[in-house]
PDB file of C-alpha atoms in Angstrom:
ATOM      1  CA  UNK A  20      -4.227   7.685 -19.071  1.00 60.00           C
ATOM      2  CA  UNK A  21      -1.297   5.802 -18.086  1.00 77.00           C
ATOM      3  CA  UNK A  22      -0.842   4.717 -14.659  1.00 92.00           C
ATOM      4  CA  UNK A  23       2.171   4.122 -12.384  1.00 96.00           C
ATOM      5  CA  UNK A  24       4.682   2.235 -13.859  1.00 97.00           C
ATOM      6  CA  UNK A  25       7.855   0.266 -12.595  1.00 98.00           C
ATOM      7  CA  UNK A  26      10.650  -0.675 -14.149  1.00 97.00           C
ATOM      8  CA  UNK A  27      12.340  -3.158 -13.915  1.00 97.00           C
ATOM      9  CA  UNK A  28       9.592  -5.849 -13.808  1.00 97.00           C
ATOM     10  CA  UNK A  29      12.499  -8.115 -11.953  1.00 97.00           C
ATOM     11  CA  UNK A  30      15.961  -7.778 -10.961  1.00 97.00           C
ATOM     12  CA  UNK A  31      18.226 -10.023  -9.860  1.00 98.00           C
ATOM     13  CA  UNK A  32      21.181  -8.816  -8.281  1.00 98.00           C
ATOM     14  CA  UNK A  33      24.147 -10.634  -5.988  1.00 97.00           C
ATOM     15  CA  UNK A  34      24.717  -9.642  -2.411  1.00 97.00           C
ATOM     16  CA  UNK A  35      26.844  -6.606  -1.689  1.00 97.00           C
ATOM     17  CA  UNK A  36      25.702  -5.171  -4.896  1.00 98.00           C
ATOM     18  CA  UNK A  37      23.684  -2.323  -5.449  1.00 98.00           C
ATOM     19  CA  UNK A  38      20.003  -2.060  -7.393  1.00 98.00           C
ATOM     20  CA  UNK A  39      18.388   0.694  -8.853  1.00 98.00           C
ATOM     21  CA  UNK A  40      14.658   0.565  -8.869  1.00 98.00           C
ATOM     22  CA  UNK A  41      12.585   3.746 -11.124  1.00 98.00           C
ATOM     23  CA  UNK A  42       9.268   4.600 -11.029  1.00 98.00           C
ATOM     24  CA  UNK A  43       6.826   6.812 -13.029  1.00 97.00           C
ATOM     25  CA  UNK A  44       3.757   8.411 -11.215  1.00 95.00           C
ATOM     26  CA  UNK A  45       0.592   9.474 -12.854  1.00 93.00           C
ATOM     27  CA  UNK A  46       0.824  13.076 -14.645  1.00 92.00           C
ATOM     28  CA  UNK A  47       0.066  15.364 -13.058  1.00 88.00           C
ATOM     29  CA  UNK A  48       1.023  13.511  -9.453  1.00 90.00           C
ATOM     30  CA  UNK A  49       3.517  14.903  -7.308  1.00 90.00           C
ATOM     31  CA  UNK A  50       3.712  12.820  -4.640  1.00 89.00           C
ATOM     32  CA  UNK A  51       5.728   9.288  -4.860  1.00 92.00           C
ATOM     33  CA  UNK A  52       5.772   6.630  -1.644  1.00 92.00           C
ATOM     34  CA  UNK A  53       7.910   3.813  -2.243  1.00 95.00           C
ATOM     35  CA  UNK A  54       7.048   0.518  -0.167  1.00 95.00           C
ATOM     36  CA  UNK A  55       8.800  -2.806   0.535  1.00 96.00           C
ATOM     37  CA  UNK A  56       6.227  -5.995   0.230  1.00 93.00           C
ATOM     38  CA  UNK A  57       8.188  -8.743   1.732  1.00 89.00           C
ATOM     39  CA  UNK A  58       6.343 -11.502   2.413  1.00 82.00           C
ATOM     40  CA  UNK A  59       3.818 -11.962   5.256  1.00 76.00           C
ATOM     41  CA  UNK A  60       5.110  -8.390   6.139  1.00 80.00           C
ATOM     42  CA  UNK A  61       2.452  -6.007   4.299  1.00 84.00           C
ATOM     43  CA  UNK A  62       3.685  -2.900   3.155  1.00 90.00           C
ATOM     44  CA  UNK A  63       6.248  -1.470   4.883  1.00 91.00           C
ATOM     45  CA  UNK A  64       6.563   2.167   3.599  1.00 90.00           C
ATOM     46  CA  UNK A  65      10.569   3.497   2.531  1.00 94.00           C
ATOM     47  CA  UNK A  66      10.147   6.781   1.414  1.00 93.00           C
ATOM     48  CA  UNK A  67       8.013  10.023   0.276  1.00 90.00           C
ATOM     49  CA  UNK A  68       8.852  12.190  -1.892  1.00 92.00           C
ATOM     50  CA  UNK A  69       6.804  15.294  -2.754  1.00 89.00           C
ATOM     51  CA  UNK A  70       8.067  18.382  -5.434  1.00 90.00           C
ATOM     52  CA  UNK A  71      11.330  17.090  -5.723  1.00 92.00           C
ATOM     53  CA  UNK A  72      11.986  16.685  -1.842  1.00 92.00           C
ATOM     54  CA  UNK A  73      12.386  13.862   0.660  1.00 92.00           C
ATOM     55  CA  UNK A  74       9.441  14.426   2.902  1.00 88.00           C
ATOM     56  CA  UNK A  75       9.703  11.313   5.183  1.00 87.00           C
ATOM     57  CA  UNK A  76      11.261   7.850   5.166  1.00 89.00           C
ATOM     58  CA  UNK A  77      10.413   4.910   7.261  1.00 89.00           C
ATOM     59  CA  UNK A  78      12.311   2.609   9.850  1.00 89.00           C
ATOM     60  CA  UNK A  79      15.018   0.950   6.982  1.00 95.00           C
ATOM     61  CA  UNK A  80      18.677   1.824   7.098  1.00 96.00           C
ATOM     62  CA  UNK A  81      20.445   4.462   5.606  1.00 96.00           C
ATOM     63  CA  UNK A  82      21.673   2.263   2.559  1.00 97.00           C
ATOM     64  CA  UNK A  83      18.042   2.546   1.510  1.00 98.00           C
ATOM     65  CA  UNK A  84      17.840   6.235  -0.355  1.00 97.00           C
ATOM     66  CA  UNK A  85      15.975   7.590  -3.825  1.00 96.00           C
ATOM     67  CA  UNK A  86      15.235  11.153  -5.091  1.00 96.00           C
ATOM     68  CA  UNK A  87      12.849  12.633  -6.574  1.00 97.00           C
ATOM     69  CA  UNK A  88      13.105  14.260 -10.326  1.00 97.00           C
ATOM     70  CA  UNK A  89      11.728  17.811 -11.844  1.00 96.00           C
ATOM     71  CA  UNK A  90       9.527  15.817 -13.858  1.00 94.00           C
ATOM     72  CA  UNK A  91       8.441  13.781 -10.427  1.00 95.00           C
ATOM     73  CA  UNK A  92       9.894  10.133 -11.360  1.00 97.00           C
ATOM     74  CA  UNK A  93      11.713   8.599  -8.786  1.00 98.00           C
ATOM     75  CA  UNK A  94      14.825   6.174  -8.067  1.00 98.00           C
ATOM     76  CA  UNK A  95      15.093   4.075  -5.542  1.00 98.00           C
ATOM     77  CA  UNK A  96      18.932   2.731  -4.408  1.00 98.00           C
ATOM     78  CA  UNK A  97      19.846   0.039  -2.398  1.00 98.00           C
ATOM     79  CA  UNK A  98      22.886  -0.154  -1.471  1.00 97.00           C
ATOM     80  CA  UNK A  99      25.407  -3.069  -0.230  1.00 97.00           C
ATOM     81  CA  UNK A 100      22.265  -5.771  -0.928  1.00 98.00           C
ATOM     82  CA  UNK A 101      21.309  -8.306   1.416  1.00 97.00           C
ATOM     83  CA  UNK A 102      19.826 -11.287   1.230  1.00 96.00           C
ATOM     84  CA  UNK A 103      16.897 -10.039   3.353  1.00 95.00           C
ATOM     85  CA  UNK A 104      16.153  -7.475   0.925  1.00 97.00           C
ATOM     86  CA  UNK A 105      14.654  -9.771  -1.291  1.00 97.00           C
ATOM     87  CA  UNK A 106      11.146  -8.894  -1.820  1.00 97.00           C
ATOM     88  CA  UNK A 107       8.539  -6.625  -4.219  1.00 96.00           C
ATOM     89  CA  UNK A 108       9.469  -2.798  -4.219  1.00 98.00           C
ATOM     90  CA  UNK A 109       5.666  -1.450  -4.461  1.00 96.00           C
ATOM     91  CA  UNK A 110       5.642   2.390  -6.150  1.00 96.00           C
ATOM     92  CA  UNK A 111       2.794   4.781  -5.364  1.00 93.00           C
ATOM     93  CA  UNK A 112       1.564   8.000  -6.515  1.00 91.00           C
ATOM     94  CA  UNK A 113      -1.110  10.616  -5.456  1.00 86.00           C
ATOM     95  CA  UNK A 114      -1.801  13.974  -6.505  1.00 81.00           C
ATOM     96  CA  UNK A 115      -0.877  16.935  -4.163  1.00 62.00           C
ATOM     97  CA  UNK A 116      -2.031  16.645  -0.835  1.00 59.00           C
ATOM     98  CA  UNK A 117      -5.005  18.831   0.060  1.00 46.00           C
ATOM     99  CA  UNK A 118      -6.686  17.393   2.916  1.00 44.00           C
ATOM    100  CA  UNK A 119      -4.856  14.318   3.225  1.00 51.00           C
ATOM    101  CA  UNK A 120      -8.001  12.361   1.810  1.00 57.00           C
ATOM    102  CA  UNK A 121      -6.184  11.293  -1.088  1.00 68.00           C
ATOM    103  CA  UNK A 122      -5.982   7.917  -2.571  1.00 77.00           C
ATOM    104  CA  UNK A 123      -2.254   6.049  -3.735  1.00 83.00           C
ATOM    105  CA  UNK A 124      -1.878   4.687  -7.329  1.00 90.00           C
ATOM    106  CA  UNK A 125       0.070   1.832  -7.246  1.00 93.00           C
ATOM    107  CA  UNK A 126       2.585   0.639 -10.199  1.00 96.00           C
ATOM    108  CA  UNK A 127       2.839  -3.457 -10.657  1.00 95.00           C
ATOM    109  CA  UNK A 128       6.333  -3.324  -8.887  1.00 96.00           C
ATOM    110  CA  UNK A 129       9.246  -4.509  -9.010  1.00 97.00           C
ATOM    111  CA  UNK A 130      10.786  -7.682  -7.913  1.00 97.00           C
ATOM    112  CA  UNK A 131      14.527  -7.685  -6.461  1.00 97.00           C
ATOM    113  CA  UNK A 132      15.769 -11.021  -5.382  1.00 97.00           C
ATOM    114  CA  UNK A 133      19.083 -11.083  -3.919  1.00 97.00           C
ATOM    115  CA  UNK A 134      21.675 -14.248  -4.256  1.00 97.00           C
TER     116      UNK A 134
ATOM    117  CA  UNK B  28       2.925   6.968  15.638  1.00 74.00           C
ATOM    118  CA  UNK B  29       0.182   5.454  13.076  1.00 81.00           C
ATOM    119  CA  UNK B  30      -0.562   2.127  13.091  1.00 88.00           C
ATOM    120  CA  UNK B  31      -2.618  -0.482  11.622  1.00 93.00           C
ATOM    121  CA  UNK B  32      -4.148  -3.883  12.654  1.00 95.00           C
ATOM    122  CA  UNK B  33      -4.998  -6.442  10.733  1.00 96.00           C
ATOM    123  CA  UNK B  34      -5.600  -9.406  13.352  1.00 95.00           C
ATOM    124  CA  UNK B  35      -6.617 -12.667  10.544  1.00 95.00           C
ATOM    125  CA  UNK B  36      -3.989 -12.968   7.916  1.00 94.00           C
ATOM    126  CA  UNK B  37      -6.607 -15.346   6.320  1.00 96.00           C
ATOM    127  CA  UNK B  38     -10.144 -15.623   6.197  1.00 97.00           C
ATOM    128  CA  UNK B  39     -12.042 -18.410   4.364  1.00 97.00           C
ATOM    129  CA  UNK B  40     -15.492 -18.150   3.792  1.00 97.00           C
ATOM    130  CA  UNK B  41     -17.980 -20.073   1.462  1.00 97.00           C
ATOM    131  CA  UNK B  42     -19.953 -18.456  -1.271  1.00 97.00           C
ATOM    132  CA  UNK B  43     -22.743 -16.615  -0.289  1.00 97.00           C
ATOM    133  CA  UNK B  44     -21.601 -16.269   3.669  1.00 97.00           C
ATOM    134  CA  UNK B  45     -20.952 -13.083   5.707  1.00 97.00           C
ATOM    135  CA  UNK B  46     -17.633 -11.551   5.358  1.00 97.00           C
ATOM    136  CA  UNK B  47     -16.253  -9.431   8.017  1.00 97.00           C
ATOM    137  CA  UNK B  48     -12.675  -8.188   7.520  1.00 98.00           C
ATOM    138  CA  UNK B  49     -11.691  -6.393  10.567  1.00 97.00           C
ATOM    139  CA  UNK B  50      -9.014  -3.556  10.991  1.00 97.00           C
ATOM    140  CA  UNK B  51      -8.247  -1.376  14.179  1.00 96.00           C
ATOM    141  CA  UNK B  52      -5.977   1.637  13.814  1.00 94.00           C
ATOM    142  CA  UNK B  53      -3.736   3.466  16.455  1.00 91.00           C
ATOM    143  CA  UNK B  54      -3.887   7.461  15.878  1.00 87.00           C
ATOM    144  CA  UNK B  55      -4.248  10.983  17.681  1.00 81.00           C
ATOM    145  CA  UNK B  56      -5.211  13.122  15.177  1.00 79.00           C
ATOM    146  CA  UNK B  57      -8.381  12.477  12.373  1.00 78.00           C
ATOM    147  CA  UNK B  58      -7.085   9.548  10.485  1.00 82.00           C
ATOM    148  CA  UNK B  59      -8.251   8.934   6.459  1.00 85.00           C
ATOM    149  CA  UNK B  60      -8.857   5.517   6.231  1.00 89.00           C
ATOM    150  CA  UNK B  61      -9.122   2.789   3.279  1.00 91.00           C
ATOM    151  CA  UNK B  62      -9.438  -0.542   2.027  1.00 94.00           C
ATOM    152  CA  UNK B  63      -7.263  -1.336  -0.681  1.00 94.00           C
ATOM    153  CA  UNK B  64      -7.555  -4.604  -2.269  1.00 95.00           C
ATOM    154  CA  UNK B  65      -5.267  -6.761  -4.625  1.00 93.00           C
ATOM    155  CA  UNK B  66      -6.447  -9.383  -6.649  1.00 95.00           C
ATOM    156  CA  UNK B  67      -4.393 -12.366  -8.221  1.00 92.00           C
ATOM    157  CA  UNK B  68      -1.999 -11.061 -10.838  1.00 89.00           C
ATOM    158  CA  UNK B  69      -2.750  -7.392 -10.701  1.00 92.00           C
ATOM    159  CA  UNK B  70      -1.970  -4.452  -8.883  1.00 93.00           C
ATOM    160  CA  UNK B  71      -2.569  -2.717  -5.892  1.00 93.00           C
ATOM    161  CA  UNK B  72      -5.848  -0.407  -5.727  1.00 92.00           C
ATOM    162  CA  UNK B  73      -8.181   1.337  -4.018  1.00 90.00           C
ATOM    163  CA  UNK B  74     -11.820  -0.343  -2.959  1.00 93.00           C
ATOM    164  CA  UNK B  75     -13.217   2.354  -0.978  1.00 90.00           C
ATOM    165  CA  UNK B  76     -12.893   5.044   1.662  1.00 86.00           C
ATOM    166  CA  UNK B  77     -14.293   5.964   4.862  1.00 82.00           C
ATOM    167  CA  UNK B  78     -14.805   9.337   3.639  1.00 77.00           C
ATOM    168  CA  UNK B  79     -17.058   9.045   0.684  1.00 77.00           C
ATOM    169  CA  UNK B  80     -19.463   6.347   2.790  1.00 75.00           C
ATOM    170  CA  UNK B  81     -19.864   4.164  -0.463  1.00 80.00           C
ATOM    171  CA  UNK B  82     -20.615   0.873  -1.702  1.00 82.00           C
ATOM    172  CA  UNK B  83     -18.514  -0.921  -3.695  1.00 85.00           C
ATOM    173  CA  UNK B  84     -18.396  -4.160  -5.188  1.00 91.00           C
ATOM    174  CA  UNK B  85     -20.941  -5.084  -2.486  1.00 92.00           C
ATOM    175  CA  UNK B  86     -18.387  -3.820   0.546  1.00 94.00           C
ATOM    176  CA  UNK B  87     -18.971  -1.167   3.161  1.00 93.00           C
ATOM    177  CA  UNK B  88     -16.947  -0.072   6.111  1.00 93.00           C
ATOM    178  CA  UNK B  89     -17.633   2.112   8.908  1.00 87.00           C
ATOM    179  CA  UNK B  90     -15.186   4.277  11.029  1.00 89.00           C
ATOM    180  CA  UNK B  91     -15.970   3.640  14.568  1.00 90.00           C
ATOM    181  CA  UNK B  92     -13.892   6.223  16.403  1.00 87.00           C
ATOM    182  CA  UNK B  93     -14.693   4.842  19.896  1.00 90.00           C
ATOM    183  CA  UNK B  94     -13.071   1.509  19.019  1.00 91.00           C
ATOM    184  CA  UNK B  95     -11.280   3.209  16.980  1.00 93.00           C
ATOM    185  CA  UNK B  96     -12.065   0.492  14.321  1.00 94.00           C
ATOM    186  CA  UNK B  97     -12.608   0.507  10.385  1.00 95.00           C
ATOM    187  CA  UNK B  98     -14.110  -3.313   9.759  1.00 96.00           C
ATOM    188  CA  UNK B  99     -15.019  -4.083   5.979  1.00 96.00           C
ATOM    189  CA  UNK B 100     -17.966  -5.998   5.738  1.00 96.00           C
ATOM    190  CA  UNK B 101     -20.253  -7.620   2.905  1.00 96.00           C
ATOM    191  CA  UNK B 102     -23.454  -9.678   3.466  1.00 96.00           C
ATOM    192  CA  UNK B 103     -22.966 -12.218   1.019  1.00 97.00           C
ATOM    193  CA  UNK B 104     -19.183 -13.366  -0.215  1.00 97.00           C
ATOM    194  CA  UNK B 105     -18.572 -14.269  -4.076  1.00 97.00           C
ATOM    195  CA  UNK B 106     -15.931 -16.382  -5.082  1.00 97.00           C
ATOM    196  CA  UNK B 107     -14.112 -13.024  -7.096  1.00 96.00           C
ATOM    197  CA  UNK B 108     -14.026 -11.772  -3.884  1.00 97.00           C
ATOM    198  CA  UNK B 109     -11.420 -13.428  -3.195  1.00 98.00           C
ATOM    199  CA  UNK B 110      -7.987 -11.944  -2.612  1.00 97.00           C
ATOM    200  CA  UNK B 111      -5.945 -10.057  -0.337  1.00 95.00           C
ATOM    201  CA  UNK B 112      -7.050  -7.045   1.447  1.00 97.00           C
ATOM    202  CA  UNK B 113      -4.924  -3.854   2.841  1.00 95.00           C
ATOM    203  CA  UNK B 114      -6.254  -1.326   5.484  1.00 95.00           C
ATOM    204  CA  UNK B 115      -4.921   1.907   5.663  1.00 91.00           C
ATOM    205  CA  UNK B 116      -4.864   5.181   7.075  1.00 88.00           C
ATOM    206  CA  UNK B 117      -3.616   8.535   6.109  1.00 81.00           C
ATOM    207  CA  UNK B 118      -3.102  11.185   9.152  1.00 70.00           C
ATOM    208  CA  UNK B 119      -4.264  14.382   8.822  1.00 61.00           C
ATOM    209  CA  UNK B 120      -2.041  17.871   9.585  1.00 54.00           C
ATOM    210  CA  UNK B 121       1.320  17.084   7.792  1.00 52.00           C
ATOM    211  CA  UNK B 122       1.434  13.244   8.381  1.00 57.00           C
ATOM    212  CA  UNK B 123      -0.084  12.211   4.471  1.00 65.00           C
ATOM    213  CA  UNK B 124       2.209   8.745   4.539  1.00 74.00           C
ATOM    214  CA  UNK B 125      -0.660   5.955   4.037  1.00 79.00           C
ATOM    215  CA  UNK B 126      -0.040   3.395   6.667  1.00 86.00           C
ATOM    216  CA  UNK B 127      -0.810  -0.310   5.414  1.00 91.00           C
ATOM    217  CA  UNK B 128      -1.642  -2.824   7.948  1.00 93.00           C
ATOM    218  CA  UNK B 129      -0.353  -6.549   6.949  1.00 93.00           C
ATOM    219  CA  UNK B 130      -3.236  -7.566   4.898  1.00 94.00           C
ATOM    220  CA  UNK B 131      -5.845 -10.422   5.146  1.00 96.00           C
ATOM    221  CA  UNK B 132      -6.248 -12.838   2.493  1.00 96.00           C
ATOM    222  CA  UNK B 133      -9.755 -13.384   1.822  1.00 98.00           C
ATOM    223  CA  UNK B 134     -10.585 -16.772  -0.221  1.00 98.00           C
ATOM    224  CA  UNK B 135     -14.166 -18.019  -1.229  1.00 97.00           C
ATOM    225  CA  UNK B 136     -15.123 -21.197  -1.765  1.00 96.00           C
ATOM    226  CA  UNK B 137     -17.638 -22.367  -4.298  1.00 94.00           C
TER     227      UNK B 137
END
């Protein structure tokens, strides 16, 4: 079974630009959390998304959005890039949420530096 | 809010020593909580959670709702031990979004 996966692996992008980060979840997963890994930071969780819809989003600006597709892959955008928003984009999956006792599948990530 | 604490960012041990990695969590309701680990070069994933009261790898952790504290502990450290470890927690009653403290970096020495 495949796992999470990321594309791109990298990206390097110049500031005031815009990146594009996708994700694939598990089949059968609906659920996608996106995280930002900057360094000495943890994870610092972005957005959920869950059957197509924005369920939450964490404390990042508005500039930071995604969606959610019918077949559950996700996009991430950021827009206007700064420098700051170098770091690894961490993509997560889990199955529907019963009980909340469910564990996140993690994809390799991907790693945006900004110039 | 949720919220996790990690208090070491790095914890060196040599082989064969105690290891004690210690996480405290802030929440009202019935928290889920984990350890996720990540060693060199791979990916993110899960080592165990509180639920399930397993072993693995050696590691145990117990949720201590009075200190409100989720420590992951094993009695004698190996050197593929090492690498960085996450605590989490996932709310109960609508609020699923697994909180990640800021890791602790565990290494062994020979």
């Amino acid at each position: 079974e495949a796992g999470v996966t990321q594309s791109p692996t990298h990206l390097i992008k110049t500031r005031g630009q815009q990146a594009t980060l996708r994700c694939s979840p598990i089949s059968g997963h609906t659920s996608v959390y996106w995280y930002q890994q900057a360094l000495g930071l943890g994870l610092q969780f972005l957005l959920w998304y869950d059957e197509g819809e924005e369920r939450n989003r964490g404390n990042f600006p508005p500039r930071f959005s995604g969606r959610q597709f019918p077949n559950y892959s996700s996009e991430l955008n950021v827009n206007a890039l700064e420098l700051e928003d170098s770091a690894l984009y961490l993509c997560a999956s889990s199955q529907d949420i019963p009980m909340g006792n469910t564990e996140a599948f993690f994809g390799q990530g991907t790693r945006l530096t900004v110039v | 809010a949720q919220r996790v604490t990690q208090p070491e960012k790095l914890l060196s041990v040599f082989k064969g020593a105690p290891v004690e990695l210690k996480c405290n969590y802030s929440y009202s309701g019935s928290p889920e909580l984990f350890w996720y680990v990540q060693y060199s070069r791979q990916r993110l994933q899960l080592l165990l959670r509180h639920i399930s009261r397993e072993s693995i790898k050696g590691f145990t952790a117990d949720l201590n709702k009075g200190e409100t504290s989720f420590h992951l502990k094993k009695p004698f450290a190996q050197e593929e031990d090492s690498a960085m470890y996450y605590c989490a927690l996932s709310g109960s009653g609508g609020s699923y979004i697994p909180t990640f403290g800021r890791g602790t970096s565990l290494i062994v020495h020979p």
